[in-house]
Amino acid sequence: MDIIALLSNLVSGYIQVNEDFFMHPDRFAETEKRIVSLCNQTAAGLLSMILSEMDHRICDSKERKKNYTKFRTDTRTLITTAGDVVFNHTLFTDKRDGNRRYLLDELLKLPDRERFSTAAEAVVLREAAATSYQQAADVLQIGAQKISKTAVMKKVHGILSELPEDPAPDKKVSEYLYIEADEDHISSQKDPEMRDGYLGKLIYLFEGKEDVCRGKRRLISPHYSGGLYRGSQANGELWDGVQKYLEEHYDTDLLKRVYISSDGGGWIKAGLERIAKSVPVTDKFHLSEYINRAANCTLDERDLTRGRLYEAIRKNDLAAARQELERIIEYCDGSDKAVLDCLSFLENNWDGIQRAYHDPNALGCSTEGHVSHLYSVRMSSRPMGWSETGADRMCRLRCYIKNKGEEKVLDLVRFRREKVLMEQKKALPATGTDGIAKELRDASPHRKMQTETAKYFDTMQASIFGNTAKKTMAIREHLRGI
């Protein structure tokens, strides 16, 4: 189908929809759906024509004829945001080594057996990060091609553990930087031995907090990092990535201190050895949980016990806090696990607790809210199970979107496809498509087609706006019924 026939179908469809609407103006929703469908069909047709034309021009290319002979012409279908795009792509035989290649696919940077266009895959990933695999599959159910939630899952699993980074700008100056870290407990899908599931680790670095409105603050220039990172070595890689980002974006010579706020977890404390100039700050929320559980053992003396423990913290008197907890152990008659846990927490995090209460540059911690909004809302707030790869990639994807915005998911898809193509080309020599691409760019415009299209637009305009008598009569009839 040429462009004239394609536009003719569009105009014919529009004229029919236009007339139907004037007969039934109360059915605007149906009119809207039909117009959108017509536009999608036209867009898919145009895309098919563009790709098929490029394949035809590759066949006619003098540069191609030097090194490649035609073997056969096949059709390929791509799922796009406009629907199914069916186009021709010719398989060529390389005269130099006998290998066979689809040169159009290589120019498009389209991996073998790929069903989605770059834009369509980006749409699927954005939707999967926000809702579910099934809903992401439903977003692109425009054409005849069926998309399953398994196909969406494979796209999520295909996200590389190494994510693309923009070039670092001029380094910023900040005397104090802040890191907060926590984890989300994600249920395992298949491993019954993992009763606690996976730990989705979240680390975010920022410059401070600013007031938005009464009782609400937001982070200044935050950057999020996350994933499963199971094991000490992988955990070290996570923290090394944070340190690398810090060094690339901030002048570390002028940096005085990095505050790491947390609940005192072991994987977070490991960051103190990886992040230069870092000091621990204990999250007051988790501290209050330990103190409250210990104080509850004293029943009628709960408020008095809490007051004594907080007083010891304010006075930096660990001995007094220890003495109070030992008194509670005697009082609670053996129910001392909560008290022992509190004592262990205080002894292991006393420096961080003191810094949280007495260092004027330390800030309050908000990890619970960030973990909830970034991880839990998608992965653990409702009953669902995850594979290890799926949980890890979803954590990374949501962090990537939080850092760069949804529009940058397209760069993520391109980054992955370039890596896939590099792997495919390792077994093959250079394609020699650079000369072909240049020849296509230098090709003269289709002057004949432009002239024919211009003439057709005049006819099209007359067809759309010409039949006004029928519309006038329809409006007259509708107004009589008001």
CSV table of C-alpha atoms in Angstrom, one decimal, residues 116 120 123-142 147-150 152-153 377-378 382 384:
chain,number,residue,atom,x,y,z
A,116,PHE,CA,8.9,-5.0,20.5
A,120,ALA,CA,6.9,-0.1,23.0
A,123,VAL,CA,6.0,1.7,27.7
A,124,VAL,CA,5.8,-1.9,29.0
A,125,LEU,CA,8.6,-1.4,31.5
A,126,ARG,CA,7.1,1.9,32.8
A,127,GLU,CA,3.8,0.3,33.3
A,128,ALA,CA,5.3,-2.9,34.9
A,129,ALA,CA,7.2,-0.7,37.4
A,130,ALA,CA,3.9,1.0,38.4
A,131,THR,CA,1.3,-1.7,38.3
A,132,SER,CA,1.6,-5.4,37.3
A,133,TYR,CA,2.9,-7.6,34.5
A,134,GLN,CA,-0.6,-8.3,33.3
A,135,GLN,CA,-1.6,-4.6,33.2
A,136,ALA,CA,1.6,-3.8,31.4
A,137,ALA,CA,0.7,-6.4,28.8
A,138,ASP,CA,-2.8,-4.9,28.4
A,139,VAL,CA,-1.4,-1.5,27.6
A,140,LEU,CA,-0.2,-2.5,24.2
A,141,GLN,CA,-3.0,-4.8,23.1
A,142,ILE,CA,-3.7,-2.6,20.1
A,147,ILE,CA,1.3,-10.0,24.7
A,148,SER,CA,1.4,-12.2,27.7
A,149,LYS,CA,2.4,-11.2,31.2
A,150,THR,CA,5.3,-13.7,30.8
A,152,VAL,CA,6.5,-8.6,30.2
A,153,MET,CA,8.3,-10.5,32.9
A,377,VAL,CA,3.8,-0.3,47.2
A,378,ARG,CA,4.9,-2.4,44.2
A,382,ARG,CA,0.0,-7.0,48.7
A,384,MET,CA,2.7,-11.6,45.8
